[in-house]
Amino acid sequence: MDTRDATPPSRGVPDAATIDLTAIRARLANGTGRQYWRSLDELAETDDFKRFLEAEFPREASVFDTVGRRQFLKLMGASLALAGLNGCTKQPTEKVVPYVKQPELVVPGQPLFFATAAPLGGFGTGVLAESHMGRPTKIEGNPDHPASLGATDALLQASVLQLYDPDRAQVVRNIREIRPWNAFLDTAAAVMEKHRPTQGARVRFLTETVTSPTLRNQIESLLKQIPKARWHQYSPVGRDQVRAGAILAFGEPVDAVYHLDKADVIVSLDADVLGAGAGSLRYARDFAGRRRVLDEHGAMNRLYVVESSPSVTGSAADHRLPIRAVDAEAGARQLAAALGLDVGIPSEPSLPAEWVKAVAEDLQQHRGAGLVVAGDFQPPEVHALAHAINEALGNVGQTVAYVEPVAASVDQAQSLRELVADMEAGQVDVLVMLGGNPVYDAPADLRFAAALQKVGLRIRLGLYDDETSEVCHWHIPEAHYLESWGDLRAYDGTVTIVQPLIAPLYGGKTAHELLAAFTDKPERTAYEIVREYWKGRAGAVDFDLWWRKALHDGFVPDSAAPGKAVSVQSLAFAKKAPAAPKAGTLEVVFRPDPTVYDGRFANVGWLQELPKPITTLTWDNVAMLSPATAERLELSNEDVVEVRFDGRTVRAPVWIVPGHARDSVTVHLGYGRTRVGRIGNGAGFNAYALRTTGAPWAGLGAQLRKTGERYWLASTQNHFSLEGRDLVRSTTLDELTHHPHAAHEGGGHGGQDLSFYPAHEYKGYAWGMAIDLGSCIGCNACTIACQAENNIAVVGKDQVWRGREMHWIRVDRYYEGDLDTPLIHAQPLPCMQCENAPCEVVCPVNATNHSTEGLNQMVYNRCVGTKYCSNNCPYKVRRFNFYRYSNWDVEALKLVANPDVTVRSRGVMEKCTYCVQRINAARIQAEKEDREIRDGDVVTACQQVCPTEAIVFGNVNDPESRVAKLRANPRTYALLGAELNTRPRTTYLAGVRNPNPALAQKEGKA
Amino acid sequence: MPQIFHPSTNTVARVTILGALVLLAGAGWAITAISRSGYVTGAKVARRQPVPFSHKHHAGQLGIDCRYCHTAVERVATAGIPPTKTCINCHSQIWVDSPTLEPVRSSFKTDRSIEWIKVHDLPDFVYFNHSIHVNKGVGCATCHGRVDQMNLVWQEASLQMEWCLNCHRNPEQYVRPRDQVFNMEYEPPADQVALGQRLVHEYRIADKGQLSDCYTCHR
Amino acid sequence: MSAHPSSYGLLAEFHDPNELIVAIRRAREDGYTRLDAYTPFPIEEVSEALGLHHSRLPLLVLLGGITGACAGLALQYWTSAIDYPINVGGRPFFSVPAFIPIIFECTVLFAAFAAVIGMLGLNGLPMPYHPLFNAPRFALASRDRFFMCIEATDPKFDRDMTRRFLERLVPRSVTEVEP
Amino acid sequence: MSGPLPVQEPAPIIGPGHTFETITDKISAVVLTRKTPRGWFVGFGIGFALLMLFLLAVTNLVFRGIGIWGVNIPVGWGFDIINFVWWIGIGHAGTLISAILLLFRQEWRTSINRFAEAMTLFAVACAGMYPLLHLGRPWLGYWLFPYPNTMAMWPQFRSPLMWDVFAVSTYATVSLLFWFVGLIPDLATLRDRSTNRVRRVVYGLLSMGWRGSATHWHRYETAYLLLAGLSTPLVLSVHTIVSFDFSVGVIPGWHATIFPPYFVAGAIYAGFAMVLTLAIPLRKFYGLEDFITDRHLDYMGRVTLATGLIVAYGYMMEAFMAWYSGNTYEAYMMYNRFVGPYAPMYWALIVCNVLAPQALWFSKVRGSVPGLFIVAMFVNVGMWLERYVIIVVSLSRDFLPSSWGMYSGTIWDWSTFIGTIGLFLTLMFLFIRFLPMISIFEMRTLLPEAEVKEELA
């Protein structure tokens, strides 16, 4: 899109009166039965209308600014060429460029999959990367890897786009000059030359959390040569608290590995077990495995969550209680005490007594099958208490196991503090930074950037020439993990050898190679280094065989961290009652962003545009408040506030989140990047500016000041209430056992005989999808997996704001219950592939019609773009290319495209195809083998990625197929099926929750 | 009042009206003709290649099997353009210093690919898969013509949608026994339709409905 | 043909419809057959006086309409059910109700063309040149005058007799029209 | 339709003291002899300027894409289809006046049918733009026509858009024929009256040598009557089909069986309002009060009122059905119109289309030229708002609240809309300048002199 004449969005919205929450409460109170609603604007009916009228001029923003004139001419050419009658357009002559010597494996047109591991926060997740003729195009989970079991999350899905990111650093840079790699090698040699005599006393290395055995070994051996040099570690989203908690409880650092598949009752103390963290995929899978109720005899686990701001885990909970993050400790104490542990009770409890009582009883009744999880970002005390409770309930060894720390174990905050101290003291001549971005994300109180100036030689290895590199003498482009050799350990310690799928696109180097530069063998490649390290340790007779197997399987057999028998030393720390945290005063809570994480993904368009779970905001971070607090401070959505904490301030737009804890404001880290690339620069505000070593995750005493400014936010959903429409159906285990067909009431099937016309018969395959709302936790992985698989374009904040986002599968969210503690429902919505599709009938050119297998076919090259189909789609799942959204100008971005899916052009409609490219591939394979397509041969992208296996796809004509069985399940219902007789092929299974009877009737739901 | 027009005007008027109609019809016909002509489709136009490789010589006279070079044709979507290595296999022995083969040799030496001109070029929104056609008994010659008689290869068929549909709608008129697929000389028997119907059944070729689904070729 | 090739006919000018009608009747009683009237607007009585009976136009229009209907139906049936049957939203290939509007439109279109082309054709239009335009006062036929022309091809036509006959009708003028 | 009701002393439909020649001369003078008034140049200039704006908007549209408009998901149609329906609606009055009133032998139609038909043609021309422009890939618009092609593809005849293609093109063609046939005798008049050689040749060719022969008149009358007979069902079918664009859809607010009649009435309503809007200044400007008399205005006022009441009934039924159906979605749709974010639009529509025309009950208002003009203006706006409400408001909130969205036109939406008004004005002014805006030969028939004496008849 040409954007240069775009008028800036009018921020000057007529100050929409602050949302009248009292009124809302009233409405909800009077409401009868189950009331769903979506968001506050909706309830308060503050109308966006004014805003829209305000914006009288069109606003266009695009992701990559394209050359207007060139595009103009190009389009002109196109339109002229096409202006003739069809076929009168001649194709340009193209070239075929075969290999000179064709690699054995490679057959052009046939994708290959390689097992490797993707790093996040230092930990690895086993993945299979799909490669088309040497181009990685898609990441899938590795079914054999314990941390993945075939699933992946949004961040991993998007990592492949980051590989091609044209804004990645592409050259070795010294000050302002571009230098060859060798020049750096010389520098490195010189450094060693200079500092060996002093044993490197003035040399420092700074890394993020390191789990890579090889890297660890390299650093250690390097430190042997220069013993006085120091190795510091810091990652903004570290696990200091977890570590400290373990030390507090057991006197030594250990990692806890949970077994949710064994847990009947799970209590989460502000822990987003299912949504974030190294093990979350596995945990989500295990968790969902215990909730899939397919008949009235089904049993399921129960999840209690106390947390400050609603998380994926919280939204999946049976009972969720919003409390300030700082109050979690009090809660933990209450629970511990209720379970008979000898701990001091806080003067003012943070959890209602009956709630604690019920939970405690529940845990008691499930000794050995219960689990209390403390959030990674909770202070050590909470962790220690959780450990104590689990031990007391005999859960250790059952639902939780303790293992040797997987990562190199240090107190990172302390480590960084020391480094900064040394730097300020001028004791550091050389600082080598491997990854990370401390200038941007180090705690504000350390003033890292200032201290850094005192260092003589600053060397940085990084994916981007970013804020940190800017102030470094040397910047070395880092190789993306898909370009690297290396090794990583998973949450449970399992090792995966990381193998590259493509030679570094931008001449990137791995940390291994950078460190090698400081050794006497500077030329060694990462491959040599890693392989050599393992040669020593594999202890295999035939190392090559071992190596090949390890690479092929994607993990090193029984490399999981060894278990560790530990027991709680004493609860001394918890004996005396704690000073009750000043209630009433506002706390600020820092959390990694669900899409851009700690900021490292800020330049990945897919993630920026991925609606964040719960808020469905894109392209920005916000200050999240509870309705009550907003009410008190007279704030409403999009008000810009000044958040003051500990003497520092940032300006942030407000977003009111039902179910958020009172007196608490949550800000996500990772935004406000200034030097990352065209996508990430300037998006959101930088919350690190508030974050100190004293309060890394939460702190009391924050203040909000309304500035009177407004800032427009692009959320994909923020509209009005369901008005009692039964679109999302959910039931309780109890209800289900008594009358299993509850979900049907209000019509589900039927209707088809009401048709005016005889129905078409589908004799062969009949593709269908079943989505289990009981399993879906709303993590959004499906949305981005679909984006990656189907070449879906990124459109930019402004276009999202206009309602032009392109996602083929979206995750709708609805709230149920009251404002402060609502239940949150997630509903993934792909194309329903209706058999009586309203969209098809209205297409004048047959661009969308029905296949003999019941697919609602959308043919881009036939589409003329009337948009009638979208208007007539009751589910509004169709997406239109209002501009030329697909990027045809940036070479690198062409490489990420899936060659089996057409890249859509301007002016055509598109939508979910049930991944027809995968269906066709399976069919062709089956036909060549002269057999039927088996159940499971076709796996759609959304199904494949789903951590909880909520999506099942297959042939509904085959009664044995999983999907057919699910469609027969009493929980199944067709969205709008009864109202419109669309006969959707995508059906839902009503959600099921398992509330504790003791609490249920109190909350007056179910 | 004096006449405005000359008597001939009457005739002129009528002729003009008729002429206009004729012209319109003519234009319509011309467009239809042009849009199917080789000028637009590129059919029957031999393409100059960096190396004047003769299929007539290799496939025809020497009788080299298609699959010797187009190795992937039975396995994947693309038949596969042979890597330079394939040429060198023989041409390291014979015609080792023929000047016409210089590009081949230099490609092999410099490890830089030969850039062939694409002869059969489908639009990017069409997904054609060689392997399935070959496996269902569609002969090479059926679409590519007698390549074994072409010096420089040209595109035999129009490759327009109506042409594809023609076979997808009536496969029985074109399929041949699997063992004849790569046989360039194969002549369809007199009872092609009977044979075709048998093969369609035998090879479980999908019904016309499925074959003419949009998603069969477009995604 | 005519015994008097040097003339197209004799043109009598009247200044109101009634005179014209009287004239026509008299002329026909007198046995003139090849005569026509020229008026600035349609006058039913004049047609009657001239004894013009029903034209074939309505029949043409009917045929046009029928052709249109058939064409519309055939087009839709053949394309949607025979040539490329496609399952659209679960509707049958030949979904009659959905085809009615277009059939109707085609009917009207063809019928309308039949009406206009038929009318012009039967009237022998376009005919920019016509001998009558030679008559100097004929221009008034499109304004406020009413003309009757007895053509030379009339078997009973005789320059002098006919002129005398016309003058007996006290017209505004009698002029001879050159061929 | 409203025939001459028993009003005391109906004003004449043609001013006193006119003869064949005065009528002929007065009307043809506008084209032939009278000096083109300055006002004409001003008006034409404005129209032409707006037309240029239209071209600018369209160029931008073609090169950058319909993203420049406010449309989005869920609101896939905005100004484009609103304007389409609005213009088509306006067109209807012309055909109604010239065809239906002809069949009903409403003589008063004579003095307004010519430019009413012209208005129809130009309105349809404006309307016809939008189905093409609203396409994502307008250069492929010809795919909507059935012609043998190398893709072996055909249009999808179940789609109301296809019906539109046929309905609108047929409507345009037939209206053109009807208009032209009506013009032939007058062209002949102009041919015979003009002194300037070029004009005589041009008008001469256009009139195809019409010489007013009784035989010709005989067939001519038949043909004209038949065309009227054909146009009548046609004009009804066109807006019926346009209404199908919506009623065939499943969207609450669209899927209503009452649409066809209610749209047709609305069309005539809008059309008469526009005829008034044009006629009132015209008669003033060219001093044609003798031909377009107060009686005409009075009658048009009545038709407007009548159709207005039908439209009001339509609105009522919509609301009633929403309530009576007991369907959540329908009910919400109505609720949303009443109090939703677009409520101002809806109430404005009620004021313009339901309340304003009630003034026409009073003969005082029908009698006063400014009064009529104001009401007509209200209706013009109201009918545009009606389409806005039907299209945008319904789409903005359909079945799943998750996908609800808002819509508002951008500067380019407005440019395109105003641009088509420019096109309309340009054509209208050219018509007034070069063709007789009142049917001369039919006016003649209205004179007493045209009556044939009893004893002769």
mmCIF file of N, CA and C in Angstrom, chain A residues 49 60 72 75-76 82 84 86 719-720 722 725 802-804 810 812 840-844 846 860-868 870-872 876 882-883 906, chain D residues 62-64 66-69 71-73 76-77 134 136-137 139 142-143 147 149-150 154 156 159 245 249-251 332 341-342 397-399 401-402 404 406:
data_model
loop_
_atom_site.group_PDB
_atom_site.id
_atom_site.type_symbol
_atom_site.label_atom_id
_atom_site.label_comp_id
_atom_site.label_asym_id
_atom_site.label_seq_id
_atom_site.Cartn_x
_atom_site.Cartn_y
_atom_site.Cartn_z
ATOM 1 N N PHE A 49 -18.633 5.109 17.663
ATOM 2 C CA PHE A 49 -19.192 5.826 16.515
ATOM 3 C C PHE A 49 -18.617 7.219 16.407
ATOM 4 N N GLU A 60 -4.109 5.403 6.537
ATOM 5 C CA GLU A 60 -3.496 4.182 6.068
ATOM 6 C C GLU A 60 -2.124 4.035 6.680
ATOM 7 N N PHE A 72 2.199 2.178 -8.292
ATOM 8 C CA PHE A 72 1.205 2.820 -9.153
ATOM 9 C C PHE A 72 1.343 2.292 -10.572
ATOM 10 N N LEU A 75 0.672 -1.442 -10.955
ATOM 11 C CA LEU A 75 -0.755 -1.751 -10.974
ATOM 12 C C LEU A 75 -1.366 -1.309 -12.291
ATOM 13 N N MET A 76 -0.891 -0.129 -12.725
ATOM 14 C CA MET A 76 -1.407 0.368 -13.997
ATOM 15 C C MET A 76 -1.164 -0.693 -15.058
ATOM 16 N N LEU A 82 -4.730 -6.600 -17.946
ATOM 17 C CA LEU A 82 -5.919 -7.401 -17.697
ATOM 18 C C LEU A 82 -7.162 -6.790 -18.336
ATOM 19 N N GLY A 84 -7.774 -6.247 -21.254
ATOM 20 C CA GLY A 84 -8.196 -6.965 -22.447
ATOM 21 C C GLY A 84 -9.069 -8.135 -22.057
ATOM 22 N N ASN A 86 -9.986 -12.052 -21.415
ATOM 23 C CA ASN A 86 -9.141 -13.024 -20.726
ATOM 24 C C ASN A 86 -8.228 -13.706 -21.726
ATOM 25 N N HIS A 719 -16.571 -5.614 20.909
ATOM 26 C CA HIS A 719 -17.936 -5.177 20.637
ATOM 27 C C HIS A 719 -18.990 -5.889 21.458
ATOM 28 N N PHE A 720 -19.806 -5.127 21.998
ATOM 29 C CA PHE A 720 -21.108 -5.407 22.572
ATOM 30 C C PHE A 720 -21.420 -6.837 22.977
ATOM 31 N N LEU A 722 -23.397 -10.521 23.804
ATOM 32 C CA LEU A 722 -23.983 -11.592 23.017
ATOM 33 C C LEU A 722 -25.501 -11.534 23.033
ATOM 34 N N ARG A 725 -27.417 -14.707 22.960
ATOM 35 C CA ARG A 725 -27.332 -15.656 21.839
ATOM 36 C C ARG A 725 -26.498 -16.850 22.282
ATOM 37 N N ARG A 802 -9.138 -0.727 11.383
ATOM 38 C CA ARG A 802 -10.287 -0.573 10.492
ATOM 39 C C ARG A 802 -11.066 -1.865 10.324
ATOM 40 N N GLY A 803 -10.607 -2.922 10.972
ATOM 41 C CA GLY A 803 -11.311 -4.200 10.838
ATOM 42 C C GLY A 803 -10.924 -4.911 9.560
ATOM 43 N N ARG A 804 -9.653 -4.840 9.213
ATOM 44 C CA ARG A 804 -9.207 -5.490 7.974
ATOM 45 C C ARG A 804 -8.129 -6.525 8.227
ATOM 46 N N ARG A 810 -9.670 -17.093 13.898
ATOM 47 C CA ARG A 810 -9.526 -16.147 14.997
ATOM 48 C C ARG A 810 -10.027 -16.824 16.264
ATOM 49 N N ASP A 812 -12.281 -16.038 19.287
ATOM 50 C CA ASP A 812 -13.219 -15.118 19.932
ATOM 51 C C ASP A 812 -13.206 -15.352 21.430
ATOM 52 N N GLU A 840 -21.672 -18.681 -1.080
ATOM 53 C CA GLU A 840 -21.520 -19.165 -2.458
ATOM 54 C C GLU A 840 -22.634 -18.662 -3.359
ATOM 55 N N VAL A 841 -23.841 -18.699 -2.805
ATOM 56 C CA VAL A 841 -25.006 -18.380 -3.639
ATOM 57 C C VAL A 841 -24.898 -16.976 -4.217
ATOM 58 N N VAL A 842 -24.229 -16.084 -3.503
ATOM 59 C CA VAL A 842 -24.270 -14.690 -3.932
ATOM 60 C C VAL A 842 -23.078 -14.297 -4.799
ATOM 61 N N CYS A 843 -22.140 -15.216 -4.997
ATOM 62 C CA CYS A 843 -20.984 -14.870 -5.829
ATOM 63 C C CYS A 843 -21.379 -14.887 -7.295
ATOM 64 N N PRO A 844 -21.214 -13.774 -7.992
ATOM 65 C CA PRO A 844 -21.674 -13.722 -9.375
ATOM 66 C C PRO A 844 -20.769 -14.454 -10.361
ATOM 67 N N ASN A 846 -18.852 -17.424 -9.659
ATOM 68 C CA ASN A 846 -18.456 -18.780 -9.277
ATOM 69 C C ASN A 846 -17.078 -18.852 -8.640
ATOM 70 N N TYR A 860 -9.049 -17.693 -5.707
ATOM 71 C CA TYR A 860 -8.580 -16.303 -5.751
ATOM 72 C C TYR A 860 -8.524 -15.793 -7.177
ATOM 73 N N ASN A 861 -8.060 -16.647 -8.073
ATOM 74 C CA ASN A 861 -7.815 -16.144 -9.419
ATOM 75 C C ASN A 861 -9.112 -15.937 -10.187
ATOM 76 N N ARG A 862 -10.221 -16.378 -9.637
ATOM 77 C CA ARG A 862 -11.498 -16.106 -10.288
ATOM 78 C C ARG A 862 -12.193 -14.927 -9.616
ATOM 79 N N CYS A 863 -11.795 -14.617 -8.408
ATOM 80 C CA CYS A 863 -12.505 -13.607 -7.621
ATOM 81 C C CYS A 863 -12.345 -12.222 -8.234
ATOM 82 N N VAL A 864 -13.471 -11.516 -8.348
ATOM 83 C CA VAL A 864 -13.400 -10.131 -8.824
ATOM 84 C C VAL A 864 -13.565 -9.146 -7.666
ATOM 85 N N GLY A 865 -13.924 -9.674 -6.496
ATOM 86 C CA GLY A 865 -13.941 -8.816 -5.309
ATOM 87 C C GLY A 865 -15.204 -8.031 -5.076
ATOM 88 N N THR A 866 -16.350 -8.679 -5.179
ATOM 89 C CA THR A 866 -17.584 -7.942 -4.887
ATOM 90 C C THR A 866 -17.802 -7.796 -3.377
ATOM 91 N N LYS A 867 -17.149 -8.666 -2.603
ATOM 92 C CA LYS A 867 -17.302 -8.677 -1.137
ATOM 93 C C LYS A 867 -18.696 -9.112 -0.698
ATOM 94 N N TYR A 868 -19.511 -9.487 -1.635
ATOM 95 C CA TYR A 868 -20.865 -9.930 -1.312
ATOM 96 C C TYR A 868 -20.791 -11.176 -0.429
ATOM 97 N N SER A 870 -18.599 -12.067 1.726
ATOM 98 C CA SER A 870 -18.282 -11.737 3.115
ATOM 99 C C SER A 870 -19.496 -11.133 3.799
ATOM 100 N N ASN A 871 -20.184 -10.237 3.093
ATOM 101 C CA ASN A 871 -21.379 -9.641 3.688
ATOM 102 C C ASN A 871 -22.365 -10.709 4.096
ATOM 103 N N ASN A 872 -22.463 -11.733 3.264
ATOM 104 C CA ASN A 872 -23.488 -12.738 3.502
ATOM 105 C C ASN A 872 -22.995 -13.883 4.367
ATOM 106 N N LYS A 876 -18.645 -14.233 9.430
ATOM 107 C CA LYS A 876 -17.653 -13.202 9.088
ATOM 108 C C LYS A 876 -16.228 -13.740 9.191
ATOM 109 N N PHE A 882 -7.984 -5.545 0.798
ATOM 110 C CA PHE A 882 -8.398 -4.190 0.433
ATOM 111 C C PHE A 882 -7.276 -3.447 -0.283
ATOM 112 N N TYR A 883 -6.075 -3.777 0.096
ATOM 113 C CA TYR A 883 -4.905 -3.251 -0.627
ATOM 114 C C TYR A 883 -4.067 -4.446 -1.054
ATOM 115 N N ARG A 906 -4.117 -8.116 -4.709
ATOM 116 C CA ARG A 906 -5.059 -7.085 -4.276
ATOM 117 C C ARG A 906 -6.460 -7.376 -4.816
ATOM 118 N N VAL D 62 -8.692 2.838 -8.730
ATOM 119 C CA VAL D 62 -8.189 1.744 -9.556
ATOM 120 C C VAL D 62 -6.726 1.463 -9.235
ATOM 121 N N PHE D 63 -5.969 2.514 -8.965
ATOM 122 C CA PHE D 63 -4.544 2.284 -8.764
ATOM 123 C C PHE D 63 -4.206 1.819 -7.364
ATOM 124 N N ARG D 64 -4.999 2.219 -6.375
ATOM 125 C CA ARG D 64 -4.612 1.851 -5.013
ATOM 126 C C ARG D 64 -5.486 0.788 -4.392
ATOM 127 N N ILE D 66 -9.689 -0.611 -3.248
ATOM 128 C CA ILE D 66 -10.842 -0.057 -2.548
ATOM 129 C C ILE D 66 -10.551 0.135 -1.065
ATOM 130 N N GLY D 67 -9.319 -0.139 -0.674
ATOM 131 C CA GLY D 67 -8.945 0.185 0.697
ATOM 132 C C GLY D 67 -9.064 1.672 0.973
ATOM 133 N N ILE D 68 -9.056 2.476 -0.080
ATOM 134 C CA ILE D 68 -9.175 3.924 0.152
ATOM 135 C C ILE D 68 -10.572 4.273 0.635
ATOM 136 N N TRP D 69 -11.502 3.342 0.479
ATOM 137 C CA TRP D 69 -12.845 3.577 0.998
ATOM 138 C C TRP D 69 -12.918 3.112 2.440
ATOM 139 N N VAL D 71 -14.844 0.826 3.582
ATOM 140 C CA VAL D 71 -15.358 -0.535 3.747
ATOM 141 C C VAL D 71 -14.379 -1.415 4.504
ATOM 142 N N ASN D 72 -14.914 -2.412 5.182
ATOM 143 C CA ASN D 72 -14.076 -3.330 5.941
ATOM 144 C C ASN D 72 -14.823 -4.644 6.109
ATOM 145 N N ILE D 73 -14.284 -5.524 6.921
ATOM 146 C CA ILE D 73 -15.058 -6.675 7.362
ATOM 147 C C ILE D 73 -15.530 -6.294 8.763
ATOM 148 N N GLY D 76 -18.821 -4.807 4.287
ATOM 149 C CA GLY D 76 -18.138 -4.949 3.000
ATOM 150 C C GLY D 76 -18.684 -4.014 1.934
ATOM 151 N N TRP D 77 -19.866 -3.494 2.165
ATOM 152 C CA TRP D 77 -20.452 -2.538 1.235
ATOM 153 C C TRP D 77 -20.717 -1.235 1.958
ATOM 154 N N HIS D 134 -17.172 -0.965 -7.417
ATOM 155 C CA HIS D 134 -17.068 -1.561 -6.077
ATOM 156 C C HIS D 134 -16.304 -2.878 -6.113
ATOM 157 N N GLY D 136 -13.214 -5.441 -6.278
ATOM 158 C CA GLY D 136 -11.816 -5.387 -5.853
ATOM 159 C C GLY D 136 -10.904 -5.318 -7.062
ATOM 160 N N ARG D 137 -11.339 -5.938 -8.165
ATOM 161 C CA ARG D 137 -10.538 -5.933 -9.393
ATOM 162 C C ARG D 137 -11.422 -5.497 -10.556
ATOM 163 N N TRP D 139 -11.043 -4.221 -13.300
ATOM 164 C CA TRP D 139 -10.659 -4.531 -14.688
ATOM 165 C C TRP D 139 -11.133 -5.924 -15.097
ATOM 166 N N TYR D 142 -15.788 -7.601 -16.672
ATOM 167 C CA TYR D 142 -16.469 -8.276 -17.796
ATOM 168 C C TYR D 142 -16.707 -9.751 -17.504
ATOM 169 N N TRP D 143 -16.106 -10.250 -16.430
ATOM 170 C CA TRP D 143 -16.365 -11.652 -16.074
ATOM 171 C C TRP D 143 -17.809 -11.848 -15.649
ATOM 172 N N TYR D 147 -19.931 -15.046 -21.645
ATOM 173 C CA TYR D 147 -19.379 -15.117 -22.997
ATOM 174 C C TYR D 147 -18.413 -16.299 -23.010
ATOM 175 N N ASN D 149 -15.266 -18.359 -23.033
ATOM 176 C CA ASN D 149 -13.898 -17.916 -22.754
ATOM 177 C C ASN D 149 -12.983 -19.107 -22.572
ATOM 178 N N THR D 150 -11.690 -18.845 -22.546
ATOM 179 C CA THR D 150 -10.706 -19.941 -22.497
ATOM 180 C C THR D 150 -10.673 -20.609 -21.133
ATOM 181 N N TRP D 154 -18.359 -19.841 -16.434
ATOM 182 C CA TRP D 154 -19.552 -19.026 -16.669
ATOM 183 C C TRP D 154 -19.882 -18.256 -15.417
ATOM 184 N N GLN D 156 -22.363 -16.982 -12.338
ATOM 185 C CA GLN D 156 -23.165 -17.798 -11.420
ATOM 186 C C GLN D 156 -24.542 -17.150 -11.359
ATOM 187 N N SER D 159 -26.744 -15.695 -8.364
ATOM 188 C CA SER D 159 -26.369 -14.531 -7.569
ATOM 189 C C SER D 159 -27.193 -13.302 -7.949
ATOM 190 N N ASP D 245 -30.827 -8.130 -3.874
ATOM 191 C CA ASP D 245 -29.437 -8.067 -3.425
ATOM 192 C C ASP D 245 -29.375 -8.234 -1.916
ATOM 193 N N GLY D 249 -29.925 -12.279 0.959
ATOM 194 C CA GLY D 249 -28.904 -12.501 1.985
ATOM 195 C C GLY D 249 -29.497 -12.991 3.290
ATOM 196 N N VAL D 250 -28.622 -13.435 4.184
ATOM 197 C CA VAL D 250 -29.118 -13.981 5.452
ATOM 198 C C VAL D 250 -29.039 -12.960 6.585
ATOM 199 N N ILE D 251 -28.490 -11.798 6.282
ATOM 200 C CA ILE D 251 -28.196 -10.839 7.346
ATOM 201 C C ILE D 251 -29.482 -10.234 7.918
ATOM 202 N N TYR D 332 -32.714 -7.770 17.679
ATOM 203 C CA TYR D 332 -31.562 -6.930 18.007
ATOM 204 C C TYR D 332 -31.298 -5.935 16.886
ATOM 205 N N PRO D 341 -25.210 2.673 17.755
ATOM 206 C CA PRO D 341 -24.340 3.800 17.425
ATOM 207 C C PRO D 341 -24.794 4.567 16.184
ATOM 208 N N TYR D 342 -25.581 3.910 15.336
ATOM 209 C CA TYR D 342 -26.027 4.599 14.125
ATOM 210 C C TYR D 342 -27.439 5.168 14.282
ATOM 211 N N ARG D 397 -23.558 -5.020 12.507
ATOM 212 C CA ARG D 397 -23.810 -5.904 13.657
ATOM 213 C C ARG D 397 -24.695 -7.057 13.242
ATOM 214 N N ASP D 398 -24.064 -8.158 12.814
ATOM 215 C CA ASP D 398 -24.914 -9.287 12.434
ATOM 216 C C ASP D 398 -24.924 -10.362 13.517
ATOM 217 N N PHE D 399 -24.560 -11.570 13.170
ATOM 218 C CA PHE D 399 -24.821 -12.677 14.092
ATOM 219 C C PHE D 399 -23.830 -12.765 15.248
ATOM 220 N N PRO D 401 -21.289 -11.258 17.723
ATOM 221 C CA PRO D 401 -20.790 -9.978 18.244
ATOM 222 C C PRO D 401 -19.278 -9.855 18.099
ATOM 223 N N SER D 402 -18.609 -10.986 18.077
ATOM 224 C CA SER D 402 -17.145 -10.925 17.968
ATOM 225 C C SER D 402 -16.719 -10.209 16.701
ATOM 226 N N TRP D 404 -18.455 -7.822 15.086
ATOM 227 C CA TRP D 404 -19.087 -6.539 14.842
ATOM 228 C C TRP D 404 -18.043 -5.463 14.589
ATOM 229 N N MET D 406 -17.478 -1.105 12.900
ATOM 230 C CA MET D 406 -18.100 0.160 12.537
ATOM 231 C C MET D 406 -17.624 0.579 11.155
#
